[in-house]
């Protein structure tokens, strides 16, 4: 447990790819136990931020601590105490849910009875006990996504990164994943860092939200604080005001002139 109560602390974190500034001077603090949502349009820098914080990619400038650990000098420890659901995860469809989770557990150096008990409890939390020995190829997208979320939690991480956990799911599957995150946050005391471009999802699930646009963190606060700060009716309106996404109707129809 780190002493300052922060799951994530970044200071002027930056990443460039050639001339592209993927993230610019990102300074952010996320308290332990939060469900933090990084909200932003495509290309805003969300995935880059998660890759750096989870130890997959090196930053170009600035520094960050994850659960009190330095992401540059303690990268292996960061990886061992965090879980990551990438934007496009792979799944082995010829394995059953139990076999897949045993395999992921083994990759995280977990085995034996304690791993099997953990798999059992996660699968029953997910409501998948009845189907747990069926091949993943027979699962719906929502069920697969639940298994993938569970795979990030097997080694009891202190912090879980979920990159667009619902972007490829239909509304009912996405609602299942949303409920799952809320249950797990409640029952496991895990901190979550979730990237999304879906304002309604962020509003329902996250207790703190950061809005990022063109690599720059525009604002951080509770959904209510962000809505109030720009005098909007809901988070979607606040988001559009902050990222400048509202398209002027006249501008949209200007081609007719
Ligand atoms: N490996 C890479 N090489 C070059 N440019 C990249 C790479 N990864 C991301 N970028 C660029 O960085 C910016 C941020 O991308 P990304 O972090 O994936 O955004 P988001 O996840 O918010 O959609 C984009 O302009 C993207 O093209
Ligand atoms: Mg992304």
mmCIF file of N, CA and C in Angstrom, residues 101-236:
data_model
loop_
_atom_site.group_PDB
_atom_site.id
_atom_site.type_symbol
_atom_site.label_atom_id
_atom_site.label_comp_id
_atom_site.label_asym_id
_atom_site.label_seq_id
_atom_site.Cartn_x
_atom_site.Cartn_y
_atom_site.Cartn_z
ATOM 1 N N UNK A 101 -9.094 -18.973 -18.367
ATOM 2 C CA UNK A 101 -8.717 -18.276 -17.133
ATOM 3 C C UNK A 101 -7.559 -18.991 -16.424
ATOM 4 N N UNK A 102 -7.514 -20.333 -16.535
ATOM 5 C CA UNK A 102 -6.373 -21.068 -15.950
ATOM 6 C C UNK A 102 -5.079 -20.690 -16.681
ATOM 7 N N UNK A 103 -5.198 -20.543 -18.009
ATOM 8 C CA UNK A 103 -4.031 -20.180 -18.826
ATOM 9 C C UNK A 103 -3.527 -18.775 -18.458
ATOM 10 N N UNK A 104 -4.470 -17.823 -18.376
ATOM 11 C CA UNK A 104 -4.075 -16.447 -18.022
ATOM 12 C C UNK A 104 -3.510 -16.422 -16.595
ATOM 13 N N UNK A 105 -4.121 -17.200 -15.710
ATOM 14 C CA UNK A 105 -3.622 -17.286 -14.334
ATOM 15 C C UNK A 105 -2.182 -17.781 -14.319
ATOM 16 N N UNK A 106 -1.900 -18.816 -15.136
ATOM 17 C CA UNK A 106 -0.542 -19.365 -15.182
ATOM 18 C C UNK A 106 0.449 -18.321 -15.688
ATOM 19 N N UNK A 107 0.014 -17.505 -16.666
ATOM 20 C CA UNK A 107 0.898 -16.446 -17.166
ATOM 21 C C UNK A 107 1.230 -15.447 -16.054
ATOM 22 N N UNK A 108 0.300 -15.300 -15.121
ATOM 23 C CA UNK A 108 0.529 -14.395 -13.992
ATOM 24 C C UNK A 108 1.080 -15.148 -12.774
ATOM 25 N N UNK A 109 1.637 -16.333 -13.042
ATOM 26 C CA UNK A 109 2.263 -17.164 -11.996
ATOM 27 C C UNK A 109 1.282 -17.535 -10.886
ATOM 28 N N UNK A 110 0.036 -17.800 -11.255
ATOM 29 C CA UNK A 110 -0.933 -18.281 -10.275
ATOM 30 C C UNK A 110 -1.281 -19.719 -10.645
ATOM 31 N N UNK A 111 -1.458 -20.574 -9.665
ATOM 32 C CA UNK A 111 -1.870 -21.944 -9.984
ATOM 33 C C UNK A 111 -2.459 -22.605 -8.741
ATOM 34 N N UNK A 112 -2.813 -23.876 -8.915
ATOM 35 C CA UNK A 112 -3.300 -24.646 -7.779
ATOM 36 C C UNK A 112 -4.694 -24.251 -7.336
ATOM 37 N N UNK A 113 -5.007 -24.677 -6.083
ATOM 38 C CA UNK A 113 -6.358 -24.499 -5.564
ATOM 39 C C UNK A 113 -6.769 -23.042 -5.463
ATOM 40 N N UNK A 114 -5.812 -22.173 -5.105
ATOM 41 C CA UNK A 114 -6.216 -20.770 -4.906
ATOM 42 C C UNK A 114 -6.657 -20.157 -6.239
ATOM 43 N N UNK A 115 -5.960 -20.546 -7.345
ATOM 44 C CA UNK A 115 -6.376 -20.038 -8.663
ATOM 45 C C UNK A 115 -7.765 -20.583 -9.014
ATOM 46 N N UNK A 116 -7.975 -21.893 -8.787
ATOM 47 C CA UNK A 116 -9.269 -22.491 -9.147
ATOM 48 C C UNK A 116 -10.406 -21.860 -8.342
ATOM 49 N N UNK A 117 -10.139 -21.580 -7.074
ATOM 50 C CA UNK A 117 -11.169 -20.932 -6.243
ATOM 51 C C UNK A 117 -11.479 -19.539 -6.762
ATOM 52 N N UNK A 118 -10.409 -18.823 -7.164
ATOM 53 C CA UNK A 118 -10.586 -17.460 -7.696
ATOM 54 C C UNK A 118 -11.410 -17.516 -8.999
ATOM 55 N N UNK A 119 -11.087 -18.470 -9.873
ATOM 56 C CA UNK A 119 -11.823 -18.613 -11.136
ATOM 57 C C UNK A 119 -13.290 -18.909 -10.839
ATOM 58 N N UNK A 120 -13.505 -19.830 -9.912
ATOM 59 C CA UNK A 120 -14.879 -20.196 -9.535
ATOM 60 C C UNK A 120 -15.662 -18.988 -9.053
ATOM 61 N N UNK A 121 -15.033 -18.204 -8.176
ATOM 62 C CA UNK A 121 -15.791 -17.094 -7.597
ATOM 63 C C UNK A 121 -16.034 -16.014 -8.640
ATOM 64 N N UNK A 122 -15.045 -15.776 -9.531
ATOM 65 C CA UNK A 122 -15.270 -14.768 -10.573
ATOM 66 C C UNK A 122 -16.360 -15.220 -11.545
ATOM 67 N N UNK A 123 -16.314 -16.508 -11.931
ATOM 68 C CA UNK A 123 -17.318 -16.994 -12.887
ATOM 69 C C UNK A 123 -18.721 -16.976 -12.290
ATOM 70 N N UNK A 124 -18.823 -17.216 -10.977
ATOM 71 C CA UNK A 124 -20.171 -17.177 -10.413
ATOM 72 C C UNK A 124 -20.627 -15.733 -10.254
ATOM 73 N N UNK A 125 -19.688 -14.827 -9.949
ATOM 74 C CA UNK A 125 -20.014 -13.398 -9.908
ATOM 75 C C UNK A 125 -20.522 -12.926 -11.281
ATOM 76 N N UNK A 126 -19.934 -13.515 -12.333
ATOM 77 C CA UNK A 126 -20.300 -13.147 -13.705
ATOM 78 C C UNK A 126 -21.577 -13.835 -14.174
ATOM 79 N N UNK A 127 -22.032 -14.801 -13.390
ATOM 80 C CA UNK A 127 -23.227 -15.550 -13.797
ATOM 81 C C UNK A 127 -22.924 -16.508 -14.939
ATOM 82 N N UNK A 128 -21.670 -17.003 -14.998
ATOM 83 C CA UNK A 128 -21.293 -17.881 -16.115
ATOM 84 C C UNK A 128 -21.053 -19.330 -15.692
ATOM 85 N N UNK A 129 -21.401 -19.693 -14.430
ATOM 86 C CA UNK A 129 -21.069 -21.053 -13.955
ATOM 87 C C UNK A 129 -21.614 -22.129 -14.883
ATOM 88 N N UNK A 130 -22.855 -21.926 -15.326
ATOM 89 C CA UNK A 130 -23.516 -22.944 -16.159
ATOM 90 C C UNK A 130 -22.783 -23.185 -17.476
ATOM 91 N N UNK A 131 -22.128 -22.133 -18.003
ATOM 92 C CA UNK A 131 -21.490 -22.232 -19.316
ATOM 93 C C UNK A 131 -19.974 -22.318 -19.217
ATOM 94 N N UNK A 132 -19.453 -22.437 -18.006
ATOM 95 C CA UNK A 132 -18.009 -22.270 -17.815
ATOM 96 C C UNK A 132 -17.143 -23.303 -18.539
ATOM 97 N N UNK A 133 -17.733 -24.470 -18.856
ATOM 98 C CA UNK A 133 -16.934 -25.469 -19.566
ATOM 99 C C UNK A 133 -17.200 -25.497 -21.069
ATOM 100 N N UNK A 134 -18.041 -24.580 -21.529
ATOM 101 C CA UNK A 134 -18.277 -24.480 -22.978
ATOM 102 C C UNK A 134 -17.132 -23.715 -23.639
ATOM 103 N N UNK A 135 -16.879 -24.036 -24.905
ATOM 104 C CA UNK A 135 -15.817 -23.324 -25.625
ATOM 105 C C UNK A 135 -16.199 -21.858 -25.793
ATOM 106 N N UNK A 136 -15.205 -20.977 -25.721
ATOM 107 C CA UNK A 136 -15.473 -19.538 -25.824
ATOM 108 C C UNK A 136 -16.065 -19.163 -27.187
ATOM 109 N N UNK A 137 -15.815 -20.009 -28.206
ATOM 110 C CA UNK A 137 -16.375 -19.704 -29.533
ATOM 111 C C UNK A 137 -17.905 -19.734 -29.514
ATOM 112 N N UNK A 138 -18.477 -20.383 -28.493
ATOM 113 C CA UNK A 138 -19.940 -20.440 -28.429
ATOM 114 C C UNK A 138 -20.515 -19.294 -27.583
ATOM 115 N N UNK A 139 -19.652 -18.420 -27.080
ATOM 116 C CA UNK A 139 -20.109 -17.305 -26.239
ATOM 117 C C UNK A 139 -20.538 -16.111 -27.087
ATOM 118 N N UNK A 140 -21.471 -15.312 -26.555
ATOM 119 C CA UNK A 140 -21.827 -14.047 -27.205
ATOM 120 C C UNK A 140 -20.712 -13.030 -26.910
ATOM 121 N N UNK A 141 -20.722 -11.891 -27.632
ATOM 122 C CA UNK A 141 -19.686 -10.862 -27.420
ATOM 123 C C UNK A 141 -19.662 -10.397 -25.975
ATOM 124 N N UNK A 142 -20.854 -10.201 -25.402
ATOM 125 C CA UNK A 142 -20.931 -9.713 -24.026
ATOM 126 C C UNK A 142 -20.338 -10.720 -23.048
ATOM 127 N N UNK A 143 -20.625 -12.030 -23.293
ATOM 128 C CA UNK A 143 -20.088 -13.066 -22.401
ATOM 129 C C UNK A 143 -18.567 -13.132 -22.525
ATOM 130 N N UNK A 144 -18.060 -13.033 -23.767
ATOM 131 C CA UNK A 144 -16.597 -13.055 -23.964
ATOM 132 C C UNK A 144 -15.958 -11.877 -23.228
ATOM 133 N N UNK A 145 -16.611 -10.709 -23.361
ATOM 134 C CA UNK A 145 -16.041 -9.518 -22.736
ATOM 135 C C UNK A 145 -16.018 -9.677 -21.212
ATOM 136 N N UNK A 146 -17.045 -10.335 -20.659
ATOM 137 C CA UNK A 146 -17.063 -10.564 -19.215
ATOM 138 C C UNK A 146 -15.896 -11.472 -18.807
ATOM 139 N N UNK A 147 -15.632 -12.503 -19.621
ATOM 140 C CA UNK A 147 -14.516 -13.399 -19.321
ATOM 141 C C UNK A 147 -13.186 -12.628 -19.410
ATOM 142 N N UNK A 148 -13.101 -11.732 -20.416
ATOM 143 C CA UNK A 148 -11.868 -10.955 -20.563
ATOM 144 C C UNK A 148 -11.679 -9.996 -19.383
ATOM 145 N N UNK A 149 -12.776 -9.374 -18.945
ATOM 146 C CA UNK A 149 -12.667 -8.500 -17.769
ATOM 147 C C UNK A 149 -12.223 -9.339 -16.570
ATOM 148 N N UNK A 150 -12.828 -10.534 -16.413
ATOM 149 C CA UNK A 150 -12.443 -11.416 -15.303
ATOM 150 C C UNK A 150 -10.958 -11.776 -15.390
ATOM 151 N N UNK A 151 -10.452 -11.972 -16.632
ATOM 152 C CA UNK A 151 -9.047 -12.372 -16.779
ATOM 153 C C UNK A 151 -8.099 -11.278 -16.277
ATOM 154 N N UNK A 152 -8.568 -10.027 -16.296
ATOM 155 C CA UNK A 152 -7.709 -8.945 -15.801
ATOM 156 C C UNK A 152 -7.704 -8.904 -14.265
ATOM 157 N N UNK A 153 -8.633 -9.638 -13.646
ATOM 158 C CA UNK A 153 -8.788 -9.565 -12.189
ATOM 159 C C UNK A 153 -8.262 -10.788 -11.458
ATOM 160 N N UNK A 154 -7.800 -11.785 -12.238
ATOM 161 C CA UNK A 154 -7.413 -13.075 -11.656
ATOM 162 C C UNK A 154 -6.340 -12.957 -10.586
ATOM 163 N N UNK A 155 -5.365 -12.100 -10.847
ATOM 164 C CA UNK A 155 -4.236 -12.015 -9.908
ATOM 165 C C UNK A 155 -4.472 -10.957 -8.832
ATOM 166 N N UNK A 156 -5.751 -10.636 -8.611
ATOM 167 C CA UNK A 156 -6.158 -9.676 -7.594
ATOM 168 C C UNK A 156 -5.351 -8.377 -7.670
ATOM 169 N N UNK A 157 -5.419 -7.721 -8.846
ATOM 170 C CA UNK A 157 -4.652 -6.486 -9.006
ATOM 171 C C UNK A 157 -5.218 -5.356 -8.148
ATOM 172 N N UNK A 158 -4.348 -4.418 -7.821
ATOM 173 C CA UNK A 158 -4.824 -3.259 -7.051
ATOM 174 C C UNK A 158 -5.528 -2.269 -7.970
ATOM 175 N N UNK A 159 -5.113 -2.293 -9.240
ATOM 176 C CA UNK A 159 -5.655 -1.324 -10.199
ATOM 177 C C UNK A 159 -5.883 -2.024 -11.535
ATOM 178 N N UNK A 160 -7.030 -1.781 -12.150
ATOM 179 C CA UNK A 160 -7.324 -2.410 -13.438
ATOM 180 C C UNK A 160 -7.542 -1.327 -14.496
ATOM 181 N N UNK A 161 -6.837 -1.463 -15.610
ATOM 182 C CA UNK A 161 -7.032 -0.570 -16.747
ATOM 183 C C UNK A 161 -7.971 -1.252 -17.738
ATOM 184 N N UNK A 162 -9.051 -0.578 -18.102
ATOM 185 C CA UNK A 162 -9.967 -1.124 -19.108
ATOM 186 C C UNK A 162 -10.026 -0.116 -20.257
ATOM 187 N N UNK A 163 -9.518 -0.534 -21.428
ATOM 188 C CA UNK A 163 -9.484 0.393 -22.567
ATOM 189 C C UNK A 163 -10.697 0.118 -23.455
ATOM 190 N N UNK A 164 -11.643 1.011 -23.452
ATOM 191 C CA UNK A 164 -12.890 0.898 -24.229
ATOM 192 C C UNK A 164 -13.577 -0.456 -23.980
ATOM 193 N N UNK A 165 -13.949 -0.745 -22.728
ATOM 194 C CA UNK A 165 -14.497 -2.087 -22.440
ATOM 195 C C UNK A 165 -15.831 -2.387 -23.110
ATOM 196 N N UNK A 166 -16.544 -1.359 -23.568
ATOM 197 C CA UNK A 166 -17.873 -1.635 -24.132
ATOM 198 C C UNK A 166 -18.020 -1.194 -25.584
ATOM 199 N N UNK A 167 -16.917 -0.731 -26.202
ATOM 200 C CA UNK A 167 -17.084 -0.079 -27.510
ATOM 201 C C UNK A 167 -17.607 -1.031 -28.597
ATOM 202 N N UNK A 168 -17.325 -2.336 -28.466
ATOM 203 C CA UNK A 168 -17.781 -3.252 -29.516
ATOM 204 C C UNK A 168 -19.017 -4.036 -29.100
ATOM 205 N N UNK A 169 -19.667 -3.585 -28.027
ATOM 206 C CA UNK A 169 -20.790 -4.359 -27.502
ATOM 207 C C UNK A 169 -22.130 -3.684 -27.773
ATOM 208 N N UNK A 170 -23.168 -4.519 -27.905
ATOM 209 C CA UNK A 170 -24.496 -3.939 -28.062
ATOM 210 C C UNK A 170 -24.975 -3.434 -26.695
ATOM 211 N N UNK A 171 -26.072 -2.653 -26.657
ATOM 212 C CA UNK A 171 -26.473 -2.029 -25.394
ATOM 213 C C UNK A 171 -26.668 -3.027 -24.243
ATOM 214 N N UNK A 172 -27.209 -4.222 -24.530
ATOM 215 C CA UNK A 172 -27.447 -5.110 -23.385
ATOM 216 C C UNK A 172 -26.142 -5.724 -22.883
ATOM 217 N N UNK A 173 -25.241 -6.064 -23.813
ATOM 218 C CA UNK A 173 -23.945 -6.607 -23.387
ATOM 219 C C UNK A 173 -23.158 -5.529 -22.649
ATOM 220 N N UNK A 174 -23.281 -4.300 -23.137
ATOM 221 C CA UNK A 174 -22.546 -3.216 -22.514
ATOM 222 C C UNK A 174 -23.082 -2.932 -21.113
ATOM 223 N N UNK A 175 -24.383 -3.111 -20.958
ATOM 224 C CA UNK A 175 -24.968 -2.932 -19.641
ATOM 225 C C UNK A 175 -24.493 -4.029 -18.670
ATOM 226 N N UNK A 176 -24.312 -5.258 -19.189
ATOM 227 C CA UNK A 176 -23.777 -6.348 -18.359
ATOM 228 C C UNK A 176 -22.375 -6.019 -17.857
ATOM 229 N N UNK A 177 -21.551 -5.518 -18.781
ATOM 230 C CA UNK A 177 -20.171 -5.195 -18.410
ATOM 231 C C UNK A 177 -20.148 -4.041 -17.402
ATOM 232 N N UNK A 178 -21.051 -3.089 -17.612
ATOM 233 C CA UNK A 178 -21.148 -1.956 -16.684
ATOM 234 C C UNK A 178 -21.497 -2.456 -15.279
ATOM 235 N N UNK A 179 -22.494 -3.329 -15.194
ATOM 236 C CA UNK A 179 -22.887 -3.871 -13.884
ATOM 237 C C UNK A 179 -21.742 -4.649 -13.255
ATOM 238 N N UNK A 180 -21.046 -5.395 -14.108
ATOM 239 C CA UNK A 180 -19.930 -6.196 -13.614
ATOM 240 C C UNK A 180 -18.859 -5.305 -12.976
ATOM 241 N N UNK A 181 -18.522 -4.212 -13.651
ATOM 242 C CA UNK A 181 -17.498 -3.309 -13.115
ATOM 243 C C UNK A 181 -17.952 -2.755 -11.763
ATOM 244 N N UNK A 182 -19.233 -2.372 -11.687
ATOM 245 C CA UNK A 182 -19.745 -1.806 -10.433
ATOM 246 C C UNK A 182 -19.707 -2.843 -9.304
ATOM 247 N N UNK A 183 -20.097 -4.089 -9.624
ATOM 248 C CA UNK A 183 -20.079 -5.146 -8.602
ATOM 249 C C UNK A 183 -18.643 -5.413 -8.153
ATOM 250 N N UNK A 184 -17.743 -5.527 -9.128
ATOM 251 C CA UNK A 184 -16.359 -5.841 -8.786
ATOM 252 C C UNK A 184 -15.706 -4.713 -7.996
ATOM 253 N N UNK A 185 -16.028 -3.474 -8.374
ATOM 254 C CA UNK A 185 -15.455 -2.334 -7.650
ATOM 255 C C UNK A 185 -15.927 -2.373 -6.199
ATOM 256 N N UNK A 186 -17.164 -2.783 -6.037
ATOM 257 C CA UNK A 186 -17.756 -2.837 -4.709
ATOM 258 C C UNK A 186 -17.177 -3.990 -3.887
ATOM 259 N N UNK A 187 -17.069 -5.164 -4.542
ATOM 260 C CA UNK A 187 -16.713 -6.369 -3.796
ATOM 261 C C UNK A 187 -15.219 -6.606 -3.666
ATOM 262 N N UNK A 188 -14.417 -5.996 -4.534
ATOM 263 C CA UNK A 188 -12.993 -6.325 -4.503
ATOM 264 C C UNK A 188 -12.105 -5.148 -4.094
ATOM 265 N N UNK A 189 -12.669 -3.982 -3.899
ATOM 266 C CA UNK A 189 -11.906 -2.782 -3.531
ATOM 267 C C UNK A 189 -10.805 -2.452 -4.542
ATOM 268 N N UNK A 190 -11.008 -2.914 -5.779
ATOM 269 C CA UNK A 190 -10.036 -2.616 -6.835
ATOM 270 C C UNK A 190 -10.287 -1.204 -7.353
ATOM 271 N N UNK A 191 -9.201 -0.506 -7.740
ATOM 272 C CA UNK A 191 -9.358 0.784 -8.421
ATOM 273 C C UNK A 191 -9.463 0.511 -9.914
ATOM 274 N N UNK A 192 -10.239 1.313 -10.613
ATOM 275 C CA UNK A 192 -10.394 1.135 -12.065
ATOM 276 C C UNK A 192 -10.001 2.410 -12.798
ATOM 277 N N UNK A 193 -9.344 2.230 -13.935
ATOM 278 C CA UNK A 193 -9.014 3.345 -14.831
ATOM 279 C C UNK A 193 -9.589 2.942 -16.191
ATOM 280 N N UNK A 194 -10.680 3.598 -16.581
ATOM 281 C CA UNK A 194 -11.424 3.144 -17.758
ATOM 282 C C UNK A 194 -11.374 4.206 -18.864
ATOM 283 N N UNK A 195 -10.917 3.795 -20.045
ATOM 284 C CA UNK A 195 -10.951 4.720 -21.189
ATOM 285 C C UNK A 195 -12.254 4.509 -21.936
ATOM 286 N N UNK A 196 -12.894 5.574 -22.288
ATOM 287 C CA UNK A 196 -14.123 5.442 -23.068
ATOM 288 C C UNK A 196 -14.412 6.743 -23.824
ATOM 289 N N UNK A 197 -15.203 6.607 -24.896
ATOM 290 C CA UNK A 197 -15.687 7.833 -25.520
ATOM 291 C C UNK A 197 -17.203 7.917 -25.322
ATOM 292 N N UNK A 198 -17.723 7.018 -24.460
ATOM 293 C CA UNK A 198 -19.172 6.975 -24.262
ATOM 294 C C UNK A 198 -19.557 7.725 -22.995
ATOM 295 N N UNK A 199 -20.177 8.883 -23.173
ATOM 296 C CA UNK A 199 -20.464 9.738 -22.019
ATOM 297 C C UNK A 199 -21.474 9.091 -21.071
ATOM 298 N N UNK A 200 -22.479 8.383 -21.613
ATOM 299 C CA UNK A 200 -23.497 7.822 -20.723
ATOM 300 C C UNK A 200 -22.878 6.729 -19.852
ATOM 301 N N UNK A 201 -21.990 5.929 -20.444
ATOM 302 C CA UNK A 201 -21.296 4.885 -19.690
ATOM 303 C C UNK A 201 -20.470 5.528 -18.565
ATOM 304 N N UNK A 202 -19.710 6.558 -18.920
ATOM 305 C CA UNK A 202 -18.849 7.218 -17.930
ATOM 306 C C UNK A 202 -19.691 7.823 -16.804
ATOM 307 N N UNK A 203 -20.817 8.414 -17.179
ATOM 308 C CA UNK A 203 -21.658 9.073 -16.179
ATOM 309 C C UNK A 203 -22.224 8.045 -15.193
ATOM 310 N N UNK A 204 -22.575 6.849 -15.716
ATOM 311 C CA UNK A 204 -23.188 5.840 -14.851
ATOM 312 C C UNK A 204 -22.177 5.078 -14.003
ATOM 313 N N UNK A 205 -20.963 4.912 -14.532
ATOM 314 C CA UNK A 205 -20.012 4.024 -13.868
ATOM 315 C C UNK A 205 -18.940 4.760 -13.056
ATOM 316 N N UNK A 206 -18.492 5.913 -13.564
ATOM 317 C CA UNK A 206 -17.283 6.511 -12.981
ATOM 318 C C UNK A 206 -17.608 7.513 -11.878
ATOM 319 N N UNK A 207 -16.773 7.515 -10.834
ATOM 320 C CA UNK A 207 -16.972 8.550 -9.824
ATOM 321 C C UNK A 207 -16.091 9.767 -10.074
ATOM 322 N N UNK A 208 -15.009 9.580 -10.830
ATOM 323 C CA UNK A 208 -14.190 10.726 -11.254
ATOM 324 C C UNK A 208 -13.934 10.580 -12.754
ATOM 325 N N UNK A 209 -13.999 11.726 -13.440
ATOM 326 C CA UNK A 209 -13.814 11.699 -14.896
ATOM 327 C C UNK A 209 -12.771 12.737 -15.291
ATOM 328 N N UNK A 210 -11.901 12.340 -16.230
ATOM 329 C CA UNK A 210 -10.997 13.304 -16.829
ATOM 330 C C UNK A 210 -11.351 13.372 -18.307
ATOM 331 N N UNK A 211 -11.421 14.568 -18.861
ATOM 332 C CA UNK A 211 -11.704 14.684 -20.302
ATOM 333 C C UNK A 211 -10.419 15.087 -21.014
ATOM 334 N N UNK A 212 -10.050 14.278 -21.999
ATOM 335 C CA UNK A 212 -8.799 14.516 -22.731
ATOM 336 C C UNK A 212 -9.140 14.797 -24.188
ATOM 337 N N UNK A 213 -8.420 15.745 -24.760
ATOM 338 C CA UNK A 213 -8.668 16.102 -26.163
ATOM 339 C C UNK A 213 -7.350 16.524 -26.784
ATOM 340 N N UNK A 214 -7.016 15.944 -27.905
ATOM 341 C CA UNK A 214 -5.747 16.221 -28.588
ATOM 342 C C UNK A 214 -4.561 16.141 -27.628
ATOM 343 N N UNK A 215 -4.592 15.121 -26.763
ATOM 344 C CA UNK A 215 -3.470 14.878 -25.858
ATOM 345 C C UNK A 215 -3.448 15.742 -24.615
ATOM 346 N N UNK A 216 -4.407 16.662 -24.512
ATOM 347 C CA UNK A 216 -4.403 17.588 -23.362
ATOM 348 C C UNK A 216 -5.547 17.269 -22.429
ATOM 349 N N UNK A 217 -5.253 17.208 -21.122
ATOM 350 C CA UNK A 217 -6.312 16.976 -20.143
ATOM 351 C C UNK A 217 -7.058 18.294 -19.948
ATOM 352 N N UNK A 218 -8.337 18.301 -20.325
ATOM 353 C CA UNK A 218 -9.096 19.551 -20.307
ATOM 354 C C UNK A 218 -9.718 19.826 -18.932
ATOM 355 N N UNK A 219 -10.165 18.756 -18.249
ATOM 356 C CA UNK A 219 -10.800 18.937 -16.945
ATOM 357 C C UNK A 219 -10.829 17.605 -16.198
ATOM 358 N N UNK A 220 -10.912 17.689 -14.870
ATOM 359 C CA UNK A 220 -11.063 16.488 -14.030
ATOM 360 C C UNK A 220 -12.066 16.808 -12.945
ATOM 361 N N UNK A 221 -12.953 15.870 -12.649
ATOM 362 C CA UNK A 221 -13.905 16.084 -11.555
ATOM 363 C C UNK A 221 -14.959 14.998 -11.554
ATOM 364 N N UNK A 222 -15.894 15.086 -10.610
ATOM 365 C CA UNK A 222 -17.009 14.141 -10.618
ATOM 366 C C UNK A 222 -17.889 14.516 -11.801
ATOM 367 N N UNK A 223 -18.732 13.582 -12.293
ATOM 368 C CA UNK A 223 -19.616 13.937 -13.404
ATOM 369 C C UNK A 223 -20.421 15.206 -13.086
ATOM 370 N N UNK A 224 -20.909 15.311 -11.846
ATOM 371 C CA UNK A 224 -21.719 16.483 -11.464
ATOM 372 C C UNK A 224 -20.884 17.766 -11.558
ATOM 373 N N UNK A 225 -19.644 17.710 -11.043
ATOM 374 C CA UNK A 225 -18.789 18.905 -11.081
ATOM 375 C C UNK A 225 -18.524 19.342 -12.516
ATOM 376 N N UNK A 226 -18.298 18.362 -13.395
ATOM 377 C CA UNK A 226 -17.986 18.708 -14.786
ATOM 378 C C UNK A 226 -19.215 19.310 -15.465
ATOM 379 N N UNK A 227 -20.380 18.726 -15.214
ATOM 380 C CA UNK A 227 -21.622 19.243 -15.805
ATOM 381 C C UNK A 227 -21.860 20.678 -15.333
ATOM 382 N N UNK A 228 -21.678 20.876 -14.023
ATOM 383 C CA UNK A 228 -21.908 22.206 -13.445
ATOM 384 C C UNK A 228 -20.910 23.235 -13.969
ATOM 385 N N UNK A 229 -19.659 22.793 -14.152
ATOM 386 C CA UNK A 229 -18.606 23.746 -14.518
ATOM 387 C C UNK A 229 -18.873 24.430 -15.853
ATOM 388 N N UNK A 230 -19.627 23.771 -16.734
ATOM 389 C CA UNK A 230 -19.907 24.417 -18.027
ATOM 390 C C UNK A 230 -21.414 24.654 -18.195
ATOM 391 N N UNK A 231 -22.132 24.542 -17.066
ATOM 392 C CA UNK A 231 -23.557 24.845 -17.051
ATOM 393 C C UNK A 231 -24.320 24.021 -18.107
ATOM 394 N N UNK A 232 -24.025 22.708 -18.122
ATOM 395 C CA UNK A 232 -24.670 21.833 -19.111
ATOM 396 C C UNK A 232 -25.797 21.038 -18.456
ATOM 397 N N UNK A 233 -26.628 20.396 -19.288
ATOM 398 C CA UNK A 233 -27.756 19.619 -18.765
ATOM 399 C C UNK A 233 -27.299 18.218 -18.360
ATOM 400 N N UNK A 234 -26.364 17.661 -19.099
ATOM 401 C CA UNK A 234 -25.855 16.332 -18.757
ATOM 402 C C UNK A 234 -24.402 16.222 -19.208
ATOM 403 N N UNK A 235 -23.812 15.042 -18.957
ATOM 404 C CA UNK A 235 -22.383 14.902 -19.249
ATOM 405 C C UNK A 235 -22.097 14.989 -20.746
ATOM 406 N N UNK A 236 -23.031 14.495 -21.563
ATOM 407 C CA UNK A 236 -22.808 14.535 -23.011
ATOM 408 C C UNK A 236 -22.685 15.982 -23.490
#
